[in-house]
Coordinates of C-alpha atoms in Angstrom, one line a residue:
Chain A
M1 CA -92.9 39.5 -8.5
K2 CA -89.4 40.5 -9.6
I3 CA -89.0 43.4 -11.9
V4 CA -86.0 44.6 -13.7
A5 CA -86.0 48.0 -15.2
V6 CA -83.9 50.4 -17.3
T7 CA -84.3 54.1 -17.2
A8 CA -82.6 56.3 -19.9
C9 CA -83.1 60.0 -20.8
P10 CA -81.3 62.1 -23.4
T11 CA -79.1 64.1 -21.1
G12 CA -78.7 61.4 -18.5
I13 CA -78.6 63.7 -15.4
A14 CA -82.1 64.1 -14.1
H15 CA -85.0 62.2 -15.6
T16 CA -83.1 58.9 -15.6
Y17 CA -82.8 59.0 -11.9
M18 CA -86.2 60.4 -11.1
A19 CA -87.8 57.6 -13.1
A20 CA -85.7 55.1 -11.2
E21 CA -86.8 56.6 -7.9
A22 CA -90.4 56.6 -8.9
L23 CA -90.3 53.0 -10.1
E24 CA -88.6 51.8 -7.0
A25 CA -91.2 53.6 -4.8
A26 CA -94.1 52.3 -6.8
A27 CA -92.8 48.7 -6.9
E28 CA -92.2 48.8 -3.1
E29 CA -95.7 50.0 -2.5
A30 CA -97.1 47.2 -4.7
G31 CA -95.1 44.6 -2.8
H32 CA -92.7 43.7 -5.6
E33 CA -89.0 43.5 -5.8
I34 CA -87.3 45.7 -8.4
V35 CA -83.8 46.4 -9.6
V36 CA -83.2 49.4 -11.9
E37 CA -80.3 49.9 -14.2
T38 CA -80.0 53.7 -14.7
Q39 CA -78.3 54.3 -18.1
G40 CA -77.3 57.8 -17.1
S41 CA -74.1 59.7 -16.7
A42 CA -73.3 58.8 -13.1
G43 CA -72.3 55.4 -14.6
S44 CA -74.7 52.5 -14.4
T45 CA -74.5 49.3 -12.4
P46 CA -75.6 46.8 -15.0
L47 CA -78.1 44.2 -14.0
T48 CA -76.5 40.9 -13.1
A49 CA -77.1 37.8 -15.1
E50 CA -78.8 36.4 -12.0
Q51 CA -81.2 39.3 -11.6
L52 CA -82.1 39.0 -15.3
A53 CA -82.7 35.3 -15.0
E54 CA -84.9 35.5 -12.0
A55 CA -86.9 38.5 -13.2
D56 CA -90.5 38.1 -14.3
V57 CA -90.9 41.3 -16.3
A58 CA -88.9 44.2 -17.7
I59 CA -89.8 47.9 -17.6
F60 CA -88.2 50.4 -19.9
A61 CA -88.6 54.0 -19.1
A62 CA -86.6 55.6 -21.8
D63 CA -86.5 58.3 -24.4
V64 CA -83.3 57.0 -26.0
E65 CA -82.4 53.6 -27.2
V66 CA -81.9 51.2 -24.3
R67 CA -78.5 49.7 -24.5
D68 CA -78.1 45.9 -24.9
K69 CA -81.8 45.2 -25.1
D70 CA -81.0 41.5 -26.1
R71 CA -80.6 40.7 -22.4
F72 CA -84.4 41.1 -21.9
A73 CA -85.4 39.1 -24.9
H74 CA -86.8 36.4 -22.6
L75 CA -89.0 38.7 -20.6
P76 CA -92.3 40.4 -21.3
Q77 CA -91.6 44.1 -21.7
V78 CA -93.4 47.3 -20.9
S79 CA -92.0 50.5 -22.5
V80 CA -92.8 54.1 -21.8
G81 CA -91.2 57.5 -22.1
V82 CA -89.2 58.6 -19.1
K83 CA -91.7 61.3 -18.0
K84 CA -94.6 58.9 -17.9
A85 CA -92.6 56.8 -15.5
I86 CA -91.9 59.7 -13.2
S87 CA -95.5 60.8 -13.0
G88 CA -97.2 57.4 -13.2
G89 CA -94.9 54.9 -11.5
D90 CA -97.8 52.8 -10.0
L91 CA -99.6 52.7 -13.3
L92 CA -96.5 51.3 -14.9
V93 CA -96.1 48.7 -12.2
A94 CA -99.7 47.6 -12.7
Q95 CA -99.0 47.3 -16.5
A96 CA -96.0 45.2 -15.7
E97 CA -98.1 42.9 -13.5
E98 CA -100.5 42.4 -16.5
A99 CA -97.7 41.7 -18.9
A100 CA -96.1 39.2 -16.6
K101 CA -99.4 37.4 -16.1
N102 CA -100.1 37.1 -19.8
H103 CA -96.7 36.1 -20.7
V104 CA -96.2 32.4 -21.6
P105 CA -92.5 31.5 -21.5
A106 CA -91.6 29.6 -24.6
P107 CA -90.0 26.2 -23.8
A108 CA -87.7 26.3 -26.8
G109 CA -86.0 29.4 -25.4
A110 CA -87.2 31.4 -28.4
P111 CA -88.3 35.0 -27.9
A112 CA -92.0 34.5 -27.2
A113 CA -92.8 38.2 -27.0
T114 CA -94.9 39.2 -29.9
P115 CA -93.1 40.8 -32.8
A116 CA -94.7 44.0 -31.7
G117 CA -92.5 43.8 -28.6
A118 CA -89.6 44.7 -30.7
K119 CA -91.4 47.8 -31.9
A120 CA -92.5 48.9 -28.4
P121 CA -95.9 50.5 -29.4
T122 CA -96.3 52.4 -26.1
G123 CA -92.8 53.9 -26.3
P124 CA -91.7 57.2 -27.7
G125 CA -93.3 57.8 -31.2
A126 CA -92.0 56.2 -34.4
A127 CA -90.6 59.4 -35.8
S128 CA -88.4 60.1 -32.8
K129 CA -87.2 56.5 -32.8
V130 CA -86.1 56.8 -36.4
R131 CA -84.4 60.0 -35.6
A132 CA -82.6 58.4 -32.6
W133 CA -81.4 55.6 -34.9
L134 CA -80.2 58.2 -37.4
M135 CA -78.4 60.2 -34.8
T136 CA -76.5 57.1 -33.6
G137 CA -75.2 56.6 -37.1
V138 CA -74.4 60.3 -37.5
S139 CA -72.6 60.7 -34.2
H140 CA -70.3 57.8 -35.0
V141 CA -69.5 59.1 -38.5
I142 CA -68.5 62.6 -37.5
P143 CA -65.0 61.8 -36.2
F144 CA -64.3 60.0 -39.5
V145 CA -65.5 63.0 -41.5
A146 CA -63.5 65.4 -39.4
A147 CA -60.3 63.5 -39.2
G148 CA -60.4 62.1 -42.8
G149 CA -61.5 65.4 -44.3
L150 CA -58.9 67.5 -42.6
L151 CA -56.1 65.1 -43.5
I152 CA -57.3 65.2 -47.1
A153 CA -57.3 69.0 -47.0
L154 CA -53.8 68.9 -45.7
G155 CA -52.9 66.5 -48.5
F156 CA -54.2 69.0 -51.1
A157 CA -52.4 71.8 -49.4
L158 CA -49.1 70.1 -49.3
G159 CA -49.3 68.1 -52.5
G160 CA -51.2 70.4 -54.8
Y161 CA -54.4 69.6 -56.5
Q162 CA -52.7 66.9 -58.6
I163 CA -52.2 64.7 -55.6
N164 CA -55.2 62.5 -56.4
L165 CA -54.8 62.6 -60.2
P166 CA -55.1 60.9 -62.6
D167 CA -58.2 59.1 -61.4
D168 CA -57.0 55.6 -62.3
D169 CA -53.5 56.0 -60.9
P170 CA -53.4 58.7 -58.4
L171 CA -50.2 60.5 -57.6
Y172 CA -50.4 59.9 -53.9
K173 CA -50.6 56.2 -54.4
T174 CA -47.6 56.2 -56.7
I175 CA -45.6 58.1 -54.1
L176 CA -46.6 56.0 -51.2
D177 CA -45.9 52.8 -53.2
G178 CA -42.5 54.0 -54.3
G179 CA -41.4 54.6 -50.8
F180 CA -42.0 57.7 -48.7
S181 CA -39.2 60.2 -48.6
A182 CA -39.4 62.5 -45.7
G183 CA -37.6 65.3 -47.5
S184 CA -40.3 66.0 -50.1
I185 CA -43.3 68.1 -49.2
T186 CA -45.3 66.4 -51.8
A187 CA -44.6 63.1 -50.2
W188 CA -46.0 64.4 -46.9
G189 CA -49.0 65.6 -48.9
A190 CA -49.3 62.1 -50.3
L191 CA -49.1 60.6 -46.9
A192 CA -51.8 62.9 -45.5
F193 CA -54.0 62.3 -48.4
G194 CA -53.6 58.5 -48.2
I195 CA -54.5 58.4 -44.5
G196 CA -57.4 60.8 -45.0
S197 CA -58.7 58.7 -47.8
A198 CA -58.5 55.6 -45.7
A199 CA -60.6 57.3 -43.0
F200 CA -63.0 58.6 -45.6
N201 CA -63.6 55.1 -47.0
F202 CA -65.2 54.3 -43.7
L203 CA -67.7 57.1 -43.9
V204 CA -70.7 55.5 -45.5
P205 CA -70.1 52.0 -43.9
V206 CA -69.9 53.5 -40.4
L207 CA -73.1 55.5 -41.0
A208 CA -75.0 52.5 -42.2
G209 CA -73.5 50.2 -39.7
Y210 CA -74.3 52.3 -36.6
I211 CA -77.8 53.1 -37.8
A212 CA -78.4 49.3 -38.0
Y213 CA -76.7 48.8 -34.6
A214 CA -79.0 51.3 -33.0
M215 CA -82.0 49.4 -34.4
A216 CA -81.0 45.9 -33.7
D217 CA -77.7 45.8 -31.7
R218 CA -74.6 43.8 -32.4
P219 CA -75.9 41.3 -34.9
A220 CA -76.9 44.2 -37.2
L221 CA -73.4 45.6 -37.4
V222 CA -72.3 43.3 -40.2
P223 CA -75.2 43.8 -42.6
G224 CA -75.1 47.6 -41.9
F225 CA -71.3 48.0 -42.5
V226 CA -71.3 45.7 -45.5
G227 CA -74.4 47.3 -47.0
G228 CA -72.8 50.7 -46.6
A229 CA -69.6 49.5 -48.2
I230 CA -71.5 48.2 -51.2
A231 CA -73.3 51.6 -51.4
V232 CA -69.9 53.1 -52.0
T233 CA -68.7 50.7 -54.6
T234 CA -71.9 51.0 -56.5
G235 CA -71.7 54.8 -56.3
A236 CA -74.9 55.2 -54.3
G237 CA -73.2 57.5 -51.8
F238 CA -74.4 58.4 -48.4
L239 CA -78.1 58.2 -49.4
G240 CA -77.5 54.6 -50.4
G241 CA -75.8 54.1 -47.1
L242 CA -78.9 55.4 -45.3
V243 CA -81.0 52.9 -47.2
A244 CA -78.6 50.1 -46.4
G245 CA -78.5 51.0 -42.7
F246 CA -82.3 51.1 -42.2
V247 CA -82.8 48.0 -44.3
A248 CA -80.1 46.1 -42.4
G249 CA -81.5 47.2 -39.0
G250 CA -85.1 46.4 -40.0
L251 CA -84.1 43.0 -41.4
V252 CA -82.3 41.9 -38.3
M253 CA -85.1 43.2 -36.0
W254 CA -87.4 40.9 -38.0
I255 CA -85.1 37.9 -38.0
K256 CA -84.8 38.2 -34.2
T257 CA -88.5 37.5 -33.8
W258 CA -88.3 34.1 -35.5
R259 CA -88.8 31.0 -33.4
V260 CA -85.8 28.8 -33.7
P261 CA -85.1 25.3 -32.4
R262 CA -83.0 25.3 -29.3
A263 CA -80.0 23.8 -31.1
L264 CA -79.8 26.8 -33.4
A265 CA -80.5 29.5 -30.8
G266 CA -76.9 29.7 -29.7
I267 CA -75.4 30.4 -33.0
M268 CA -78.1 32.9 -34.1
P269 CA -76.5 36.1 -33.1
V270 CA -73.0 35.3 -34.2
L271 CA -73.4 33.2 -37.3
V272 CA -76.9 32.8 -38.7
I273 CA -78.2 36.4 -38.4
P274 CA -75.1 38.1 -39.8
L275 CA -74.8 35.6 -42.6
L276 CA -78.4 35.8 -43.6
S277 CA -78.9 39.5 -43.2
T278 CA -75.7 40.4 -44.9
A279 CA -76.5 38.2 -47.9
V280 CA -79.9 39.8 -48.2
V281 CA -78.7 43.3 -47.8
G282 CA -75.8 42.8 -50.1
L283 CA -78.1 41.4 -52.8
L284 CA -80.4 44.3 -52.4
M285 CA -77.7 46.8 -52.6
Y286 CA -75.9 45.4 -55.6
V287 CA -79.0 44.4 -57.6
I288 CA -81.8 46.7 -56.6
V289 CA -80.0 49.8 -55.5
G290 CA -76.8 49.4 -57.5
R291 CA -78.0 49.0 -61.0
P292 CA -80.5 51.9 -60.9
I293 CA -77.9 54.1 -59.3
A294 CA -75.3 53.3 -62.0
L295 CA -78.0 54.0 -64.7
I296 CA -78.9 57.3 -63.0
T297 CA -75.3 58.5 -63.0
E298 CA -74.8 57.4 -66.6
G299 CA -78.0 59.0 -67.7
L300 CA -77.3 62.3 -65.9
T301 CA -73.8 62.5 -67.4
N302 CA -75.0 61.8 -70.9
W303 CA -77.8 64.4 -70.5
L304 CA -75.4 67.0 -69.3
N305 CA -73.0 66.3 -72.2
G306 CA -75.9 66.6 -74.5
L307 CA -76.9 70.1 -73.3
S308 CA -75.3 72.3 -75.9
G309 CA -75.5 76.1 -76.0
T310 CA -77.5 76.2 -72.8
N311 CA -78.0 79.5 -71.0
A312 CA -74.9 79.7 -68.8
V313 CA -76.8 80.9 -65.8
L314 CA -79.3 78.0 -66.0
L315 CA -76.5 75.6 -66.3
G316 CA -74.9 77.1 -63.2
I317 CA -78.2 76.7 -61.3
L318 CA -78.5 73.1 -62.4
L319 CA -75.0 72.1 -61.5
G320 CA -75.3 73.9 -58.2
L321 CA -78.4 71.9 -57.4
M322 CA -76.8 68.7 -58.4
M323 CA -73.6 69.3 -56.4
C324 CA -75.5 69.8 -53.2
F325 CA -78.0 67.0 -53.5
D326 CA -76.1 64.0 -52.4
M327 CA -72.5 64.7 -51.6
G328 CA -70.5 61.8 -52.9
G329 CA -73.6 60.2 -54.5
P330 CA -74.6 59.6 -58.1
V331 CA -76.1 63.1 -58.8
N332 CA -73.2 65.0 -57.3
K333 CA -70.7 62.6 -59.1
A334 CA -72.4 63.2 -62.4
A335 CA -72.1 66.9 -62.1
Y336 CA -68.5 66.8 -60.9
T337 CA -67.4 64.3 -63.5
F338 CA -69.0 66.4 -66.2
A339 CA -67.1 69.4 -65.1
V340 CA -63.8 67.6 -64.8
A341 CA -64.1 66.0 -68.2
G342 CA -64.7 69.4 -69.7
L343 CA -61.3 70.5 -68.4
S344 CA -59.5 68.4 -71.0
T345 CA -61.0 70.4 -73.8
G346 CA -59.6 73.6 -72.4
S347 CA -62.4 75.7 -73.7
E348 CA -63.4 78.8 -71.8
G349 CA -66.9 77.5 -71.2
A350 CA -65.5 74.4 -69.6
L351 CA -63.4 76.5 -67.2
T352 CA -66.4 78.5 -66.1
I353 CA -68.3 75.2 -65.5
M354 CA -65.5 73.9 -63.3
A355 CA -65.5 77.1 -61.2
A356 CA -69.2 77.0 -60.7
V357 CA -69.1 73.3 -59.7
M358 CA -66.4 73.8 -57.2
A359 CA -68.0 76.9 -55.8
A360 CA -71.3 75.1 -55.3
G361 CA -69.6 72.1 -53.7
M362 CA -68.0 74.4 -51.1
V363 CA -71.4 75.7 -50.0
P364 CA -72.8 72.7 -48.0
P365 CA -70.1 72.4 -45.3
L366 CA -69.6 76.2 -45.1
A367 CA -73.3 76.8 -44.7
M368 CA -73.7 74.2 -42.0
A369 CA -70.6 75.5 -40.2
L370 CA -72.0 79.0 -40.2
A371 CA -75.4 77.7 -39.1
T372 CA -73.9 76.0 -36.0
V373 CA -72.2 79.2 -35.0
V374 CA -75.2 81.5 -35.6
R375 CA -77.9 79.3 -34.0
K376 CA -76.1 76.8 -31.8
S377 CA -79.3 75.8 -30.1
L378 CA -80.6 74.2 -33.2
F379 CA -77.9 71.6 -33.2
T380 CA -76.7 68.8 -31.0
D381 CA -73.3 68.9 -29.3
V382 CA -71.9 66.4 -31.8
E383 CA -73.2 68.5 -34.7
R384 CA -71.5 71.6 -33.3
E385 CA -68.2 69.8 -33.1
N386 CA -68.6 68.7 -36.7
G387 CA -69.4 72.4 -37.6
R388 CA -66.0 73.4 -36.4
A389 CA -64.2 71.0 -38.8
A390 CA -66.7 71.9 -41.5
W391 CA -65.2 75.3 -42.0
L392 CA -61.9 74.0 -43.3
L393 CA -63.6 71.1 -45.1
G394 CA -65.8 73.6 -47.0
A395 CA -62.9 75.8 -47.8
S396 CA -61.1 72.8 -49.2
F397 CA -64.0 71.7 -51.4
I398 CA -64.6 68.6 -49.3
S399 CA -68.4 68.5 -49.5
E400 CA -68.6 65.4 -47.4
G401 CA -68.2 67.7 -44.4
A402 CA -71.9 68.3 -44.7
I403 CA -72.9 64.6 -44.8
P404 CA -73.5 64.3 -41.0
F405 CA -75.9 67.3 -41.1
A406 CA -77.7 66.1 -44.2
A407 CA -78.0 62.6 -42.8
A408 CA -79.4 63.8 -39.5
D409 CA -82.0 66.1 -41.0
P410 CA -82.3 65.5 -44.7
F411 CA -85.6 67.2 -45.4
R412 CA -84.5 70.5 -43.9
V413 CA -80.8 70.5 -44.8
I414 CA -80.7 69.2 -48.3
P415 CA -83.2 71.6 -49.8
S416 CA -81.4 74.5 -48.1
I417 CA -78.0 73.6 -49.4
M418 CA -79.3 72.9 -52.8
A419 CA -80.8 76.4 -52.9
G420 CA -77.5 77.9 -51.8
G421 CA -75.6 75.8 -54.3
A422 CA -78.0 77.0 -57.1
V423 CA -77.4 80.6 -56.2
T424 CA -73.7 80.1 -56.1
G425 CA -73.6 78.3 -59.4
A426 CA -75.6 81.0 -61.1
L427 CA -73.5 83.8 -59.6
S428 CA -70.3 82.1 -60.5
M429 CA -71.3 81.7 -64.1
T430 CA -72.7 85.2 -64.3
L431 CA -69.5 86.7 -62.9
G432 CA -67.5 84.6 -65.2
A433 CA -65.1 82.9 -62.8
T434 CA -62.9 80.3 -64.3
L435 CA -60.8 77.5 -63.0
R436 CA -58.5 74.9 -64.5
A437 CA -57.9 72.8 -61.4
P438 CA -60.3 70.0 -60.5
H439 CA -59.9 70.3 -56.8
G440 CA -58.5 72.3 -54.0
G441 CA -61.0 74.9 -53.0
I442 CA -59.4 78.0 -51.4
F443 CA -55.9 76.7 -52.2
V444 CA -56.4 77.0 -55.9
V445 CA -57.6 80.6 -55.9
P446 CA -54.3 81.6 -57.6
L447 CA -55.3 79.4 -60.5
M448 CA -58.6 81.1 -61.0
G449 CA -59.9 83.7 -63.4
N450 CA -61.8 86.4 -61.5
P451 CA -61.2 84.8 -58.1
L452 CA -63.1 87.7 -56.4
G453 CA -66.2 86.7 -58.4
F454 CA -65.8 83.1 -57.3
L455 CA -65.5 84.0 -53.7
V456 CA -68.5 86.4 -53.8
A457 CA -70.5 83.6 -55.3
V458 CA -69.5 81.2 -52.6
V459 CA -70.2 83.7 -49.8
I460 CA -73.6 84.6 -51.1
G461 CA -74.7 81.1 -51.7
T462 CA -73.5 80.1 -48.2
L463 CA -75.5 82.9 -46.6
V464 CA -78.6 81.9 -48.5
A465 CA -78.2 78.2 -47.5
T466 CA -77.6 79.1 -43.9
A467 CA -80.6 81.4 -43.7
L468 CA -82.8 78.8 -45.2
V469 CA -81.6 75.9 -43.0
I470 CA -82.0 78.0 -39.9
A471 CA -85.5 79.1 -40.9
L472 CA -86.5 75.5 -41.7
K473 CA -85.1 74.2 -38.5
T474 CA -86.8 76.9 -36.5
F475 CA -90.2 77.2 -38.0
A476 CA -90.8 73.8 -39.5
R477 CA -89.7 71.9 -36.4
R478 CA -90.5 68.2 -36.0
R479 CA -92.7 67.7 -32.9
P480 CA -92.2 64.5 -30.8
V481 CA -95.2 62.3 -31.3
Q482 CA -96.7 61.2 -27.9
A483 CA -97.5 57.6 -28.8
T484 CA -99.1 56.9 -25.4
T485 CA -101.8 59.5 -25.7
G486 CA -102.1 59.0 -29.5
A487 CA -102.1 62.7 -30.0
T488 CA -99.4 64.7 -31.7
E489 CA -98.1 67.5 -29.6
T490 CA -99.6 70.6 -31.2
V491 CA -97.4 73.6 -31.9
T492 CA -97.9 75.8 -28.8
E493 CA -96.1 78.8 -27.6
R494 CA -93.0 76.7 -27.3
E495 CA -92.5 77.4 -31.0
T496 CA -91.8 81.1 -30.4
V497 CA -88.0 80.9 -30.5
S498 CA -86.5 84.3 -30.3
A499 CA -85.3 85.2 -33.8
Chain B
M1 CA -65.2 69.1 -4.4
S2 CA -67.2 72.3 -3.6
D3 CA -70.8 72.3 -2.5
L4 CA -73.5 71.4 -5.0
I5 CA -75.5 74.4 -3.8
T6 CA -74.8 77.4 -1.7
A7 CA -77.0 80.1 -0.2
D8 CA -76.2 82.6 -3.0
L9 CA -77.5 80.1 -5.6
V10 CA -80.9 80.1 -4.0
D11 CA -83.6 82.7 -4.9
L12 CA -86.8 82.2 -2.9
D13 CA -88.4 85.1 -4.7
L14 CA -88.4 84.3 -8.4
P15 CA -90.8 86.6 -10.3
A16 CA -93.6 84.8 -12.1
G17 CA -93.6 84.6 -15.8
D18 CA -91.3 83.5 -18.6
R19 CA -89.2 80.4 -18.1
R20 CA -86.3 81.9 -20.0
E21 CA -86.1 84.8 -17.6
A22 CA -86.3 82.5 -14.7
V23 CA -83.5 80.4 -16.0
R24 CA -81.4 83.4 -16.9
S25 CA -81.8 84.9 -13.4
L26 CA -80.7 81.7 -11.8
A27 CA -77.9 81.2 -14.4
E28 CA -76.6 84.7 -13.6
R29 CA -76.1 83.6 -10.0
L30 CA -74.2 80.6 -11.2
V31 CA -71.9 82.9 -13.2
K32 CA -71.3 85.1 -10.2
A33 CA -70.4 82.1 -8.2
G34 CA -67.9 81.1 -10.8
R35 CA -69.7 77.9 -11.7
V36 CA -70.6 78.9 -15.3
T37 CA -68.0 80.6 -17.5
D38 CA -70.0 81.6 -20.5
L39 CA -73.6 82.7 -19.9
D40 CA -74.7 82.7 -23.5
Q41 CA -73.3 79.2 -24.3
F42 CA -74.9 77.9 -21.1
L43 CA -78.3 79.3 -21.9
A44 CA -78.0 78.0 -25.5
D45 CA -77.3 74.5 -24.1
I46 CA -80.2 74.8 -21.7
E47 CA -82.5 75.8 -24.5
A48 CA -81.3 73.0 -26.7
R49 CA -82.3 70.5 -24.0
E50 CA -85.6 72.2 -23.4
A51 CA -86.3 72.0 -27.1
Q52 CA -85.8 68.2 -27.1
M53 CA -88.5 67.9 -24.4
P54 CA -89.9 70.4 -21.9
T55 CA -88.5 69.8 -18.4
G56 CA -91.7 70.7 -16.5
L57 CA -92.9 67.9 -14.2
D58 CA -96.3 67.3 -12.8
G59 CA -96.7 68.8 -9.4
G60 CA -95.3 72.2 -10.1
I61 CA -91.6 71.4 -10.6
G62 CA -89.3 72.6 -13.4
I63 CA -85.9 71.1 -13.9
P64 CA -84.1 72.9 -16.7
H65 CA -80.7 71.2 -17.1
C66 CA -77.9 70.6 -19.5
R67 CA -74.4 69.3 -19.9
S68 CA -72.2 72.2 -21.1
A69 CA -68.7 73.1 -21.8
A70 CA -69.4 76.4 -20.0
V71 CA -69.9 74.7 -16.6
T72 CA -67.0 74.2 -14.3
E73 CA -68.5 71.8 -11.8
P74 CA -71.8 70.2 -11.1
T75 CA -74.0 72.8 -9.6
L76 CA -77.6 73.4 -8.6
G77 CA -79.5 76.6 -8.6
F78 CA -82.8 76.7 -6.9
G79 CA -85.6 79.2 -7.3
R80 CA -89.1 79.4 -5.8
S81 CA -91.8 81.4 -7.5
A82 CA -95.1 82.2 -5.8
G83 CA -96.8 83.0 -9.1
G84 CA -95.3 80.1 -11.0
V85 CA -93.3 79.7 -14.2
D86 CA -94.5 77.6 -17.1
F87 CA -92.1 74.8 -18.0
G88 CA -94.6 72.9 -20.2
A89 CA -95.5 70.2 -17.7
E90 CA -98.0 67.6 -18.8
D91 CA -100.5 68.6 -16.2
G92 CA -100.4 72.1 -17.5
N93 CA -99.5 73.6 -14.1
P94 CA -96.7 76.2 -13.8
A95 CA -93.7 75.4 -11.7
D96 CA -93.3 77.0 -8.3
L97 CA -90.1 75.1 -7.7
V98 CA -87.3 75.5 -10.3
F99 CA -84.1 73.5 -10.1
L100 CA -81.4 74.7 -12.5
I101 CA -79.1 71.7 -12.9
A102 CA -75.7 72.4 -14.5
A103 CA -73.4 69.6 -15.3
P104 CA -69.9 70.0 -16.9
E105 CA -69.2 68.3 -20.1
G106 CA -66.9 65.5 -18.9
G107 CA -68.4 65.1 -15.5
G108 CA -66.3 63.3 -12.9
S109 CA -68.3 60.4 -11.6
D110 CA -68.5 61.4 -7.9
H111 CA -70.0 64.7 -8.9
M112 CA -72.5 63.0 -11.2
T113 CA -73.6 60.7 -8.4
V114 CA -74.5 63.7 -6.3
L115 CA -76.6 65.1 -9.1
A116 CA -78.2 61.7 -9.5
A117 CA -79.1 61.7 -5.8
L118 CA -80.7 65.1 -6.2
A119 CA -82.8 63.9 -9.1
R120 CA -84.0 61.0 -7.0
R121 CA -85.0 63.4 -4.1
L122 CA -87.1 65.4 -6.5
V123 CA -89.6 62.6 -6.7
R124 CA -90.2 62.6 -2.9
K125 CA -93.0 64.7 -1.5
S126 CA -91.2 65.3 1.8
F127 CA -88.3 66.9 -0.1
T128 CA -90.4 69.2 -2.2
G129 CA -92.7 70.0 0.7
E130 CA -89.8 71.2 2.8
L131 CA -88.6 73.4 0.0
R132 CA -92.0 74.9 -0.4
S133 CA -92.0 76.0 3.2
V134 CA -88.4 77.0 3.9
T135 CA -88.0 80.7 4.6
D136 CA -84.2 81.3 4.3
P137 CA -81.8 80.7 1.4
A138 CA -79.1 79.3 3.6
A139 CA -81.5 76.9 5.2
A140 CA -82.7 75.8 1.8
A141 CA -79.2 75.2 0.5
G142 CA -78.2 73.4 3.7
F143 CA -81.3 71.1 3.5
I144 CA -80.6 70.2 -0.1
A145 CA -76.9 69.6 0.5
K146 CA -77.7 67.3 3.5
E147 CA -80.4 65.4 1.5
V148 CA -78.2 64.6 -1.5
S149 CA -75.2 63.4 0.5
A150 CA -77.3 61.2 2.8

């Protein structure tokens, strides 16, 4: 029997190769031929088309997504975690023999593997798969956030906070349309802002697109990207993008299990799947996600406007919570728009609201940046990179700097930053900081009333959020589910991370 | 390209007990040999990898490893502990052979192939058996170096 295998472990320097060695030894002992593609860091010699065509069965020993899984669609598959392969190579080979025997190759060339094959029931648990998909999206988004955010911050620094006002006809656009004059600093600010904005527009589509890609490979790129783009236009923000990404990925995973006549099989990945899945995801995003989101934003804004004579501190808490819930999404937008709209009245109350809103909005990126410095070990390499950029993004009131962290670990990060934001909002209101500029963060401190109070509020809220997120990530850690034994790894002494 | 492992990176007398101490002790040797520039960063990266999934393997082997910006070139530290160090292996046994694998962030490909070769050897009983009986650090280092370049 001819076996093809792929081994892939997270760091790519040890287990990947050990599994390969174990599989090769086991296959040899059982009298089979085997070729292993090690998807590790010493580069991998990809399996040739010939080897794939002649193979009888595929074995995946992987803890991360196997790249280009489509190549194996015609083969029965056995999937396990990398460690199981190392310690139980012969068992795995026996399983492969079974799978090959029971496999009936479909004459129409359609994937005959049961739909469950796509879900790999014996592989790493569902929770860690979802996280792996999420992390693929997040790791692709981070450079966009860093580059776009820093350019936007530069734009504000050079062009002043008016650079993106008024909303319907922003200054930077006017300047760029009218011809860029290298002599004016504002023009450079406009340029930086324009470029940064262009990068930022990709944020949610890239997040959604690569989550979908991790789930279902190339055909899922289109519905993922497009779904994410629609999330932006409907104002659903990055949370909408997450929905779009997972729905797109899941949809394409399902479509791939359909039996199709040979004539269609060729155009499936390039035409049929993208067309169908994009149409469905688009419909979903516009109609099912879009309408409710728009209604939510409207409703929240009206409600906020209706609150009259509310206790200032409570308002601060409320706005703080809202600003940190979904950076760029409907709730955050409602709070921000409410604050900015108030500026036109010029009342003292409105100015305190603007200060509180901006202060709270600075907390998420600052808190996450601090957390990556204080407890590096809780974050992946890419998250730490993002943390470095997040300092400046937070200081410039670019809350999106926290999106990669929130997307990667929403249940721990979002509550923490909301708590920090609430504290900041309350403190800012109590200390009576005021601000007449709608954007700019640190750069508009000269325009603030009681800037010290503002900064104190930001610092304290940041510290609260950082402490919470570290606590949650340390003590409420997710445990990888061992799907093969069916038992969840219980919390053992591994949990005792030195404080 | 300097050697993957040298005699001073071998400790045939690791005290039994906590894996963090064992890793730290081996890591300190790597620092002394100039292979690791920032001990704390390196240990944090090791810990992060360990947190993803424990690196203990059935049969008494522990392979703490990481890619780190604090590592200058691919290096192996080897420790043997009579009492055993717990690395969370599935069979529950402590590791008497500990391989600390340090890879630089970028990782030039020839270097990484050597590490890959090491990883493959770890599965072979002849390799681990020899390392259990070797009596001298230089001999251990020499044996490993020969095996991975073969």
